Amino acid sequence: MTKLDMTDKMKSVLAHLQKVASTAPSLDALEKGIVESIAEQLPGYDWVGFYMLHPDDRETLVLGRFVGEPTAHVRIPVTEGICGAAVASGETVIVDDVNADPRYLSCSISTKSEIVVPIYVQGKVAGEIDIDSHNPAAFAEADRQFLEVAARFVGAYIEQHPGEA
Ligand code: SME
């Protein structure tokens, strides 16, 4: 196995999340199920949270469900942060050393690396999953693949429950 491959743990978490997505009574419940499973099951995923674009102000990300230390960044303009960069590019952003990245908005002094994965709804970015790790360079291709599938579950849920977003 290489760092390119999803681990068996990631695959089993995705199987669980698929079930959560098929039974979640609300988007909030789905977010909660995802952040709790991921933070509990994946080593090095020390802060796990959702930021969704404000429905009336698509220039602002709003913090949703999260597991980890409380953050001062409850609203992030899309022009700021690693979080804003993921919206602007529409692509997953991986930062191996947050302290070397001028875009980084600090949430905890313990954070060393970060991955932000956009959530697409009908072809447009609607929000993102943000993970911080206390380990440097904690995220690789396998994490990207894993989190992009999780993000697709959320995008598909919103597409199927349009009143939720
Ligand atoms: N580090 C993020 C801000 C959110 S906190 O990590 C929870 C950023 O640079 O956008």
Tab-separated table of N, CA and C and ligand atoms in Angstrom:
chain	number	residue	atom	x	y	z
A	1	MET	N	0.841	-1.196	0.000
A	1	MET	CA	0.000	0.000	0.000
A	1	MET	C	0.880	1.251	0.000
A	2	THR	N	0.487	2.233	-0.767
A	2	THR	CA	1.217	3.493	-0.786
A	2	THR	C	0.355	4.564	-0.129
A	3	LYS	N	0.938	5.737	0.023
A	3	LYS	CA	0.172	6.850	0.586
A	3	LYS	C	-0.950	7.284	-0.350
A	4	LEU	N	-0.942	6.729	-1.579
A	4	LEU	CA	-2.007	7.047	-2.530
A	4	LEU	C	-3.291	6.311	-2.205
A	5	ASP	N	-3.167	5.204	-1.490
A	5	ASP	CA	-4.339	4.354	-1.275
A	5	ASP	C	-5.070	4.736	0.000
A	6	MET	N	-6.406	4.704	-0.094
A	6	MET	CA	-7.187	4.878	1.123
A	6	MET	C	-6.949	3.683	2.039
A	7	THR	N	-6.868	3.933	3.331
A	7	THR	CA	-6.700	2.835	4.283
A	7	THR	C	-8.028	2.089	4.447
A	8	ASP	N	-7.944	0.871	4.986
A	8	ASP	CA	-9.170	0.123	5.266
A	8	ASP	C	-10.049	0.907	6.235
A	9	LYS	N	-9.417	1.591	7.174
A	9	LYS	CA	-10.168	2.412	8.139
A	9	LYS	C	-10.965	3.495	7.408
A	10	MET	N	-10.311	4.166	6.452
A	10	MET	CA	-11.019	5.207	5.680
A	10	MET	C	-12.206	4.601	4.929
A	11	LYS	N	-11.987	3.430	4.336
A	11	LYS	CA	-13.082	2.791	3.580
A	11	LYS	C	-14.234	2.417	4.508
A	12	SER	N	-13.903	1.930	5.703
A	12	SER	CA	-14.998	1.536	6.611
A	12	SER	C	-15.712	2.774	7.151
A	13	VAL	N	-14.977	3.872	7.372
A	13	VAL	CA	-15.637	5.110	7.801
A	13	VAL	C	-16.570	5.612	6.692
A	14	LEU	N	-16.130	5.531	5.440
A	14	LEU	CA	-16.993	5.981	4.332
A	14	LEU	C	-18.262	5.134	4.240
A	15	ALA	N	-18.124	3.828	4.459
A	15	ALA	CA	-19.313	2.957	4.418
A	15	ALA	C	-20.299	3.389	5.508
A	16	HIS	N	-19.759	3.717	6.672
A	16	HIS	CA	-20.602	4.198	7.772
A	16	HIS	C	-21.246	5.540	7.412
A	17	LEU	N	-20.449	6.445	6.849
A	17	LEU	CA	-20.978	7.778	6.519
A	17	LEU	C	-22.057	7.709	5.450
A	18	GLN	N	-21.925	6.743	4.552
A	18	GLN	CA	-22.957	6.580	3.525
A	18	GLN	C	-24.299	6.232	4.178
A	19	LYS	N	-24.229	5.385	5.192
A	19	LYS	CA	-25.457	5.031	5.934
A	19	LYS	C	-25.990	6.254	6.679
A	20	VAL	N	-25.082	6.997	7.323
A	20	VAL	CA	-25.504	8.210	8.040
A	20	VAL	C	-26.204	9.159	7.062
A	21	ALA	N	-25.620	9.321	5.857
A	21	ALA	CA	-26.193	10.244	4.864
A	21	ALA	C	-27.571	9.784	4.403
A	22	SER	N	-27.774	8.463	4.356
A	22	SER	CA	-29.060	7.965	3.839
A	22	SER	C	-30.168	8.053	4.893
A	23	THR	N	-29.794	8.253	6.147
A	23	THR	CA	-30.820	8.285	7.204
A	23	THR	C	-30.873	9.622	7.956
A	24	ALA	N	-29.939	10.544	7.678
A	24	ALA	CA	-29.876	11.788	8.460
A	24	ALA	C	-31.166	12.587	8.306
A	25	PRO	N	-31.755	13.027	9.432
A	25	PRO	CA	-32.991	13.800	9.349
A	25	PRO	C	-32.770	15.249	8.925
A	26	SER	N	-31.531	15.713	8.949
A	26	SER	CA	-31.241	17.108	8.577
A	26	SER	C	-29.774	17.217	8.180
A	27	LEU	N	-29.453	18.327	7.511
A	27	LEU	CA	-28.055	18.579	7.161
A	27	LEU	C	-27.213	18.716	8.429
A	28	ASP	N	-27.771	19.355	9.440
A	28	ASP	CA	-27.045	19.511	10.704
A	28	ASP	C	-26.705	18.141	11.296
A	29	ALA	N	-27.664	17.215	11.243
A	29	ALA	CA	-27.418	15.869	11.775
A	29	ALA	C	-26.341	15.160	10.952
A	30	LEU	N	-26.372	15.374	9.643
A	30	LEU	CA	-25.341	14.753	8.794
A	30	LEU	C	-23.963	15.338	9.116
A	31	GLU	N	-23.873	16.659	9.230
A	31	GLU	CA	-22.592	17.290	9.594
A	31	GLU	C	-22.079	16.730	10.920
A	32	LYS	N	-22.991	16.627	11.890
A	32	LYS	CA	-22.597	16.130	13.218
A	32	LYS	C	-22.061	14.704	13.111
A	33	GLY	N	-22.782	13.847	12.384
A	33	GLY	CA	-22.349	12.459	12.225
A	33	GLY	C	-20.987	12.363	11.563
A	34	ILE	N	-20.766	13.220	10.570
A	34	ILE	CA	-19.489	13.173	9.843
A	34	ILE	C	-18.345	13.660	10.719
A	35	VAL	N	-18.490	14.822	11.367
A	35	VAL	CA	-17.350	15.333	12.154
A	35	VAL	C	-17.027	14.398	13.320
A	36	GLU	N	-18.064	13.827	13.926
A	36	GLU	CA	-17.804	12.943	15.071
A	36	GLU	C	-17.107	11.663	14.613
A	37	SER	N	-17.570	11.047	13.533
A	37	SER	CA	-16.941	9.803	13.054
A	37	SER	C	-15.502	10.028	12.638
A	38	ILE	N	-15.303	11.093	11.852
A	38	ILE	CA	-13.964	11.334	11.314
A	38	ILE	C	-12.980	11.641	12.439
A	39	ALA	N	-13.370	12.539	13.350
A	39	ALA	CA	-12.457	12.922	14.429
A	39	ALA	C	-12.128	11.727	15.326
A	40	GLU	N	-13.117	10.850	15.510
A	40	GLU	CA	-12.884	9.704	16.390
A	40	GLU	C	-12.033	8.629	15.719
A	41	GLN	N	-12.256	8.432	14.433
A	41	GLN	CA	-11.666	7.271	13.756
A	41	GLN	C	-10.306	7.535	13.096
A	42	LEU	N	-10.067	8.766	12.676
A	42	LEU	CA	-8.857	9.006	11.880
A	42	LEU	C	-7.757	9.632	12.737
A	43	PRO	N	-6.624	8.963	12.892
A	43	PRO	CA	-5.535	9.521	13.691
A	43	PRO	C	-4.979	10.794	13.054
A	44	GLY	N	-4.699	11.787	13.893
A	44	GLY	CA	-4.130	13.039	13.389
A	44	GLY	C	-5.160	14.033	12.889
A	45	TYR	N	-6.446	13.637	12.865
A	45	TYR	CA	-7.512	14.582	12.485
A	45	TYR	C	-7.959	15.273	13.780
A	46	ASP	N	-7.246	16.337	14.149
A	46	ASP	CA	-7.404	16.901	15.488
A	46	ASP	C	-8.501	17.960	15.590
A	47	TRP	N	-8.787	18.623	14.497
A	47	TRP	CA	-9.933	19.555	14.451
A	47	TRP	C	-10.644	19.252	13.145
A	48	VAL	N	-11.929	18.968	13.237
A	48	VAL	CA	-12.705	18.575	12.056
A	48	VAL	C	-13.970	19.415	12.037
A	49	GLY	N	-14.180	20.186	10.981
A	49	GLY	CA	-15.376	21.033	10.970
A	49	GLY	C	-15.878	21.349	9.576
A	50	PHE	N	-17.095	21.888	9.550
A	50	PHE	CA	-17.724	22.342	8.305
A	50	PHE	C	-17.773	23.855	8.295
A	51	TYR	N	-17.465	24.418	7.146
A	51	TYR	CA	-17.797	25.813	6.852
A	51	TYR	C	-18.682	25.802	5.617
A	52	MET	N	-19.860	26.446	5.725
A	52	MET	CA	-20.764	26.518	4.582
A	52	MET	C	-20.927	27.979	4.165
A	53	LEU	N	-21.067	28.216	2.862
A	53	LEU	CA	-21.306	29.580	2.386
A	53	LEU	C	-22.658	30.052	2.903
A	54	HIS	N	-22.691	31.295	3.390
A	54	HIS	CA	-23.948	31.852	3.886
A	54	HIS	C	-24.950	31.913	2.734
A	55	PRO	N	-26.177	31.423	2.954
A	55	PRO	CA	-27.128	31.367	1.833
A	55	PRO	C	-27.443	32.729	1.215
A	56	ASP	N	-27.361	33.808	2.027
A	56	ASP	CA	-27.674	35.144	1.501
A	56	ASP	C	-26.427	35.972	1.216
A	57	ASP	N	-25.277	35.423	1.491
A	57	ASP	CA	-24.015	36.148	1.290
A	57	ASP	C	-22.954	35.130	0.915
A	58	ARG	N	-22.847	34.875	-0.381
A	58	ARG	CA	-21.962	33.814	-0.867
A	58	ARG	C	-20.487	34.201	-0.746
A	59	GLU	N	-20.212	35.346	-0.148
A	59	GLU	CA	-18.817	35.766	0.048
A	59	GLU	C	-18.326	35.418	1.456
A	60	THR	N	-19.186	34.776	2.250
A	60	THR	CA	-18.828	34.495	3.644
A	60	THR	C	-19.064	33.035	3.989
A	61	LEU	N	-18.032	32.424	4.571
A	61	LEU	CA	-18.158	31.057	5.097
A	61	LEU	C	-18.587	31.129	6.556
A	62	VAL	N	-19.506	30.253	6.939
A	62	VAL	CA	-20.020	30.236	8.312
A	62	VAL	C	-19.720	28.873	8.924
A	63	LEU	N	-19.129	28.904	10.114
A	63	LEU	CA	-18.784	27.660	10.806
A	63	LEU	C	-20.041	26.854	11.130
A	64	GLY	N	-20.000	25.570	10.825
A	64	GLY	CA	-21.078	24.658	11.189
A	64	GLY	C	-20.615	23.726	12.295
A	65	ARG	N	-21.004	22.473	12.198
A	65	ARG	CA	-20.607	21.493	13.216
A	65	ARG	C	-19.100	21.281	13.190
A	66	PHE	N	-18.525	21.135	14.363
A	66	PHE	CA	-17.097	20.834	14.427
A	66	PHE	C	-16.793	20.036	15.683
A	67	VAL	N	-15.654	19.349	15.650
A	67	VAL	CA	-15.103	18.664	16.819
A	67	VAL	C	-13.687	19.191	16.997
A	68	GLY	N	-13.350	19.625	18.211
A	68	GLY	CA	-12.016	20.157	18.485
A	68	GLY	C	-12.143	21.449	19.264
A	69	GLU	N	-11.006	22.120	19.408
A	69	GLU	CA	-10.993	23.372	20.169
A	69	GLU	C	-11.908	24.405	19.523
A	70	PRO	N	-12.622	25.202	20.333
A	70	PRO	CA	-13.404	26.295	19.746
A	70	PRO	C	-12.483	27.237	18.968
A	71	THR	N	-13.007	27.808	17.886
A	71	THR	CA	-12.198	28.713	17.064
A	71	THR	C	-12.823	30.100	17.027
A	72	ALA	N	-11.975	31.119	16.924
A	72	ALA	CA	-12.461	32.494	16.776
A	72	ALA	C	-13.024	32.713	15.372
A	73	HIS	N	-12.656	31.822	14.438
A	73	HIS	CA	-13.048	32.032	13.034
A	73	HIS	C	-14.394	31.391	12.757
A	74	VAL	N	-15.456	32.050	13.252
A	74	VAL	CA	-16.797	31.511	13.015
A	74	VAL	C	-17.352	31.988	11.679
A	75	ARG	N	-16.820	33.097	11.170
A	75	ARG	CA	-17.155	33.582	9.824
A	75	ARG	C	-15.863	33.934	9.124
A	76	ILE	N	-15.689	33.450	7.906
A	76	ILE	CA	-14.457	33.713	7.162
A	76	ILE	C	-14.835	34.256	5.775
A	77	PRO	N	-14.385	35.486	5.439
A	77	PRO	CA	-14.611	35.970	4.071
A	77	PRO	C	-13.920	35.032	3.073
A	78	VAL	N	-14.526	34.825	1.910
A	78	VAL	CA	-13.948	33.874	0.952
A	78	VAL	C	-12.616	34.360	0.388
A	79	THR	N	-12.278	35.618	0.676
A	79	THR	CA	-10.987	36.163	0.246
A	79	THR	C	-9.875	35.864	1.258
A	80	GLU	N	-10.218	35.189	2.372
A	80	GLU	CA	-9.214	35.004	3.434
A	80	GLU	C	-9.025	33.532	3.791
A	81	GLY	N	-7.803	33.238	4.279
A	81	GLY	CA	-7.538	31.933	4.876
A	81	GLY	C	-7.346	30.818	3.860
A	82	ILE	N	-6.925	29.684	4.387
A	82	ILE	CA	-6.861	28.466	3.573
A	82	ILE	C	-8.285	28.107	3.167
A	83	CYS	N	-9.221	28.391	4.103
A	83	CYS	CA	-10.628	28.097	3.819
A	83	CYS	C	-11.131	28.895	2.626
A	84	GLY	N	-10.792	30.187	2.577
A	84	GLY	CA	-11.193	31.005	1.434
A	84	GLY	C	-10.530	30.524	0.149
A	85	ALA	N	-9.277	30.107	0.254
A	85	ALA	CA	-8.534	29.650	-0.935
A	85	ALA	C	-9.199	28.430	-1.571
A	86	ALA	N	-9.757	27.559	-0.737
A	86	ALA	CA	-10.413	26.360	-1.280
A	86	ALA	C	-11.693	26.727	-2.025
A	87	VAL	N	-12.407	27.742	-1.515
A	87	VAL	CA	-13.603	28.211	-2.236
A	87	VAL	C	-13.183	28.876	-3.544
A	88	ALA	N	-12.174	29.745	-3.461
A	88	ALA	CA	-11.752	30.509	-4.645
A	88	ALA	C	-11.274	29.585	-5.758
A	89	SER	N	-10.528	28.556	-5.403
A	89	SER	CA	-9.979	27.656	-6.431
A	89	SER	C	-10.961	26.550	-6.788
A	90	GLY	N	-11.901	26.255	-5.885
A	90	GLY	CA	-12.817	25.141	-6.107
A	90	GLY	C	-12.140	23.795	-5.988
A	91	GLU	N	-10.933	23.803	-5.425
A	91	GLU	CA	-10.182	22.553	-5.317
A	91	GLU	C	-9.704	22.332	-3.888
A	92	THR	N	-9.427	21.069	-3.586
A	92	THR	CA	-8.869	20.730	-2.284
A	92	THR	C	-7.527	21.423	-2.097
A	93	VAL	N	-7.334	21.995	-0.914
A	93	VAL	CA	-6.054	22.634	-0.586
A	93	VAL	C	-5.416	21.854	0.561
A	94	ILE	N	-4.161	21.446	0.366
A	94	ILE	CA	-3.393	20.767	1.416
A	94	ILE	C	-2.207	21.656	1.765
A	95	VAL	N	-2.052	21.952	3.059
A	95	VAL	CA	-0.927	22.768	3.523
A	95	VAL	C	-0.127	21.943	4.526
A	96	ASP	N	1.110	21.629	4.162
A	96	ASP	CA	1.952	20.776	5.017
A	96	ASP	C	2.451	21.503	6.261
A	97	ASP	N	2.672	22.824	6.117
A	97	ASP	CA	3.203	23.622	7.233
A	97	ASP	C	2.428	24.935	7.269
A	98	VAL	N	1.413	24.989	8.111
A	98	VAL	CA	0.543	26.176	8.117
A	98	VAL	C	1.304	27.447	8.475
A	99	ASN	N	2.338	27.308	9.300
A	99	ASN	CA	3.065	28.500	9.736
A	99	ASN	C	3.916	29.104	8.622
A	100	ALA	N	4.106	28.355	7.550
A	100	ALA	CA	4.859	28.871	6.400
A	100	ALA	C	3.924	29.384	5.306
A	101	ASP	N	2.618	29.368	5.555
A	101	ASP	CA	1.663	29.770	4.519
A	101	ASP	C	1.014	31.098	4.914
A	102	PRO	N	1.278	32.160	4.141
A	102	PRO	CA	0.775	33.486	4.534
A	102	PRO	C	-0.751	33.582	4.542
A	103	ARG	N	-1.426	32.635	3.865
A	103	ARG	CA	-2.898	32.677	3.837
A	103	ARG	C	-3.505	32.195	5.144
A	104	TYR	N	-2.731	31.459	5.929
A	104	TYR	CA	-3.269	30.727	7.085
A	104	TYR	C	-3.853	31.641	8.154
A	105	LEU	N	-5.080	31.335	8.577
A	105	LEU	CA	-5.709	31.972	9.739
A	105	LEU	C	-5.594	30.994	10.894
A	106	SER	N	-4.920	31.394	11.949
A	106	SER	CA	-4.653	30.466	13.047
A	106	SER	C	-5.892	30.215	13.893
A	107	CYS	N	-6.093	28.945	14.163
A	107	CYS	CA	-7.224	28.532	14.994
A	107	CYS	C	-6.677	28.023	16.326
A	108	SER	N	-5.514	27.353	16.272
A	108	SER	CA	-4.882	26.821	17.479
A	108	SER	C	-3.372	26.809	17.270
A	109	ILE	N	-2.631	27.137	18.316
A	109	ILE	CA	-1.170	27.111	18.151
A	109	ILE	C	-0.654	25.695	17.966
A	110	SER	N	-1.488	24.702	18.284
A	110	SER	CA	-1.068	23.306	18.112
A	110	SER	C	-1.120	22.849	16.655
A	111	THR	N	-1.875	23.571	15.821
A	111	THR	CA	-2.061	23.123	14.428
A	111	THR	C	-0.775	23.268	13.627
A	112	LYS	N	-0.434	22.188	12.900
A	112	LYS	CA	0.772	22.209	12.058
A	112	LYS	C	0.443	22.068	10.575
A	113	SER	N	-0.624	21.320	10.255
A	113	SER	CA	-0.979	21.146	8.848
A	113	SER	C	-2.498	21.118	8.717
A	114	GLU	N	-2.968	21.295	7.466
A	114	GLU	CA	-4.405	21.481	7.250
A	114	GLU	C	-4.799	20.980	5.871
A	115	ILE	N	-6.032	20.468	5.768
A	115	ILE	CA	-6.613	20.136	4.461
A	115	ILE	C	-8.022	20.702	4.427
A	116	VAL	N	-8.368	21.319	3.306
A	116	VAL	CA	-9.712	21.880	3.129
A	116	VAL	C	-10.275	21.348	1.816
A	117	VAL	N	-11.462	20.750	1.903
A	117	VAL	CA	-12.057	20.047	0.760
A	117	VAL	C	-13.406	20.687	0.420
A	118	PRO	N	-13.542	21.232	-0.786
A	118	PRO	CA	-14.810	21.866	-1.147
A	118	PRO	C	-15.960	20.860	-1.260
A	119	ILE	N	-17.150	21.358	-0.954
A	119	ILE	CA	-18.390	20.597	-1.133
A	119	ILE	C	-19.131	21.231	-2.306
A	120	TYR	N	-19.434	20.423	-3.300
A	120	TYR	CA	-20.133	20.926	-4.485
A	120	TYR	C	-21.613	20.563	-4.444
A	121	VAL	N	-22.451	21.539	-4.782
A	121	VAL	CA	-23.886	21.302	-4.945
A	121	VAL	C	-24.258	21.815	-6.336
A	122	GLN	N	-24.759	20.928	-7.151
A	122	GLN	CA	-25.127	21.266	-8.535
A	122	GLN	C	-24.039	22.078	-9.227
A	123	GLY	N	-22.826	21.588	-9.097
A	123	GLY	CA	-21.719	22.161	-9.843
A	123	GLY	C	-21.093	23.406	-9.239
A	124	LYS	N	-21.637	23.873	-8.109
A	124	LYS	CA	-21.062	25.076	-7.484
A	124	LYS	C	-20.607	24.763	-6.067
A	125	VAL	N	-19.543	25.445	-5.626
A	125	VAL	CA	-19.087	25.254	-4.249
A	125	VAL	C	-20.141	25.800	-3.291
A	126	ALA	N	-20.516	24.963	-2.304
A	126	ALA	CA	-21.516	25.363	-1.309
A	126	ALA	C	-20.902	25.460	0.081
A	127	GLY	N	-19.716	24.911	0.237
A	127	GLY	CA	-19.071	24.915	1.550
A	127	GLY	C	-17.860	24.019	1.503
A	128	GLU	N	-17.406	23.589	2.683
A	128	GLU	CA	-16.182	22.779	2.714
A	128	GLU	C	-16.048	22.040	4.041
A	129	ILE	N	-15.230	20.997	3.990
A	129	ILE	CA	-14.801	20.299	5.204
A	129	ILE	C	-13.370	20.739	5.468
A	130	ASP	N	-13.098	21.128	6.708
A	130	ASP	CA	-11.772	21.643	7.098
A	130	ASP	C	-11.219	20.732	8.192
A	131	ILE	N	-10.001	20.257	7.996
A	131	ILE	CA	-9.347	19.411	9.012
A	131	ILE	C	-7.993	20.019	9.355
A	132	ASP	N	-7.723	20.125	10.653
A	132	ASP	CA	-6.403	20.562	11.136
A	132	ASP	C	-5.748	19.398	11.870
A	133	SER	N	-4.411	19.329	11.743
A	133	SER	CA	-3.663	18.301	12.475
A	133	SER	C	-2.554	18.925	13.305
A	134	HIS	N	-2.285	18.312	14.431
A	134	HIS	CA	-1.142	18.729	15.249
A	134	HIS	C	0.165	18.192	14.672
A	135	ASN	N	0.071	17.326	13.670
A	135	ASN	CA	1.265	16.753	13.036
A	135	ASN	C	1.587	17.520	11.750
A	136	PRO	N	2.868	17.791	11.485
A	136	PRO	CA	3.206	18.421	10.205
A	136	PRO	C	2.923	17.458	9.048
A	137	ALA	N	2.553	18.013	7.917
A	137	ALA	CA	2.343	17.223	6.686
A	137	ALA	C	1.519	15.965	6.945
A	138	ALA	N	0.405	16.146	7.657
A	138	ALA	CA	-0.406	14.973	8.046
A	138	ALA	C	-1.267	14.448	6.902
A	139	PHE	N	-1.477	15.280	5.853
A	139	PHE	CA	-2.478	14.915	4.847
A	139	PHE	C	-1.840	14.650	3.484
A	140	ALA	N	-2.239	13.531	2.886
A	140	ALA	CA	-1.687	13.112	1.602
A	140	ALA	C	-2.833	12.754	0.663
A	141	GLU	N	-2.477	12.143	-0.456
A	141	GLU	CA	-3.464	11.831	-1.489
A	141	GLU	C	-4.614	10.970	-0.953
A	142	ALA	N	-4.300	10.032	-0.079
A	142	ALA	CA	-5.355	9.164	0.470
A	142	ALA	C	-6.379	9.977	1.253
A	143	ASP	N	-5.890	10.975	2.005
A	143	ASP	CA	-6.802	11.820	2.786
A	143	ASP	C	-7.678	12.651	1.855
A	144	ARG	N	-7.064	13.139	0.777
A	144	ARG	CA	-7.827	13.912	-0.197
A	144	ARG	C	-8.966	13.054	-0.777
A	145	GLN	N	-8.618	11.828	-1.193
A	145	GLN	CA	-9.642	10.950	-1.782
A	145	GLN	C	-10.753	10.660	-0.772
A	146	PHE	N	-10.344	10.330	0.433
A	146	PHE	CA	-11.295	10.013	1.498
A	146	PHE	C	-12.250	11.183	1.738
A	147	LEU	N	-11.680	12.378	1.904
A	147	LEU	CA	-12.505	13.539	2.252
A	147	LEU	C	-13.328	14.026	1.069
A	148	GLU	N	-12.830	13.814	-0.153
A	148	GLU	CA	-13.631	14.218	-1.321
A	148	GLU	C	-14.867	13.324	-1.441
A	149	VAL	N	-14.768	12.048	-1.072
A	149	VAL	CA	-15.967	11.188	-1.070
A	149	VAL	C	-16.928	11.659	0.023
A	150	ALA	N	-16.399	11.957	1.203
A	150	ALA	CA	-17.258	12.449	2.296
A	150	ALA	C	-17.956	13.747	1.879
A	151	ALA	N	-17.213	14.640	1.214
A	151	ALA	CA	-17.795	15.911	0.760
A	151	ALA	C	-18.903	15.660	-0.269
A	152	ARG	N	-18.713	14.647	-1.107
A	152	ARG	CA	-19.746	14.310	-2.108
A	152	ARG	C	-21.029	13.821	-1.431
A	153	PHE	N	-20.894	13.088	-0.326
A	153	PHE	CA	-22.092	12.658	0.414
A	153	PHE	C	-22.901	13.888	0.850
A	154	VAL	N	-22.184	14.912	1.309
A	154	VAL	CA	-22.862	16.117	1.787
A	154	VAL	C	-23.494	16.868	0.611
A	155	GLY	N	-22.730	17.003	-0.486
A	155	GLY	CA	-23.278	17.680	-1.661
A	155	GLY	C	-24.521	16.971	-2.176
A	156	ALA	N	-24.459	15.640	-2.227
A	156	ALA	CA	-25.607	14.860	-2.716
A	156	ALA	C	-26.794	15.010	-1.771
A	157	TYR	N	-26.512	15.049	-0.475
A	157	TYR	CA	-27.600	15.212	0.507
A	157	TYR	C	-28.321	16.544	0.273
A	158	ILE	N	-27.540	17.614	0.093
A	158	ILE	CA	-28.152	18.937	-0.120
A	158	ILE	C	-28.933	18.953	-1.442
A	159	GLU	N	-28.379	18.311	-2.462
A	159	GLU	CA	-29.106	18.256	-3.747
A	159	GLU	C	-30.453	17.549	-3.580
A	160	GLN	N	-30.474	16.532	-2.715
A	160	GLN	CA	-31.712	15.762	-2.513
A	160	GLN	C	-32.660	16.422	-1.505
A	161	HIS	N	-32.136	17.359	-0.712
A	161	HIS	CA	-32.943	18.071	0.301
A	161	HIS	C	-32.701	19.551	0.117
A	162	PRO	N	-33.220	20.158	-0.971
A	162	PRO	CA	-32.814	21.518	-1.318
A	162	PRO	C	-33.176	22.562	-0.265
A	163	GLY	N	-34.135	22.289	0.589
A	163	GLY	CA	-34.482	23.256	1.639
A	163	GLY	C	-33.411	23.394	2.687
A	164	GLU	N	-32.414	22.513	2.663
A	164	GLU	CA	-31.415	22.472	3.737
A	164	GLU	C	-30.282	23.473	3.570
A	165	ALA	N	-30.119	24.006	2.365
A	165	ALA	CA	-28.931	24.847	2.191
A	165	ALA	C	-29.274	26.269	1.764
B	1	SME	N1	-7.104	27.685	9.335
B	1	SME	C1	-8.277	28.134	8.625
B	1	SME	C2	-9.233	28.833	9.547
B	1	SME	C3	-10.176	27.924	10.234
B	1	SME	S1	-9.522	27.157	11.607
B	1	SME	O1	-8.487	26.237	11.103
B	1	SME	C4	-10.667	26.230	12.330
B	1	SME	C5	-7.869	29.034	7.469
B	1	SME	O2	-6.697	29.375	7.337
B	1	SME	O3	-8.728	29.398	6.689
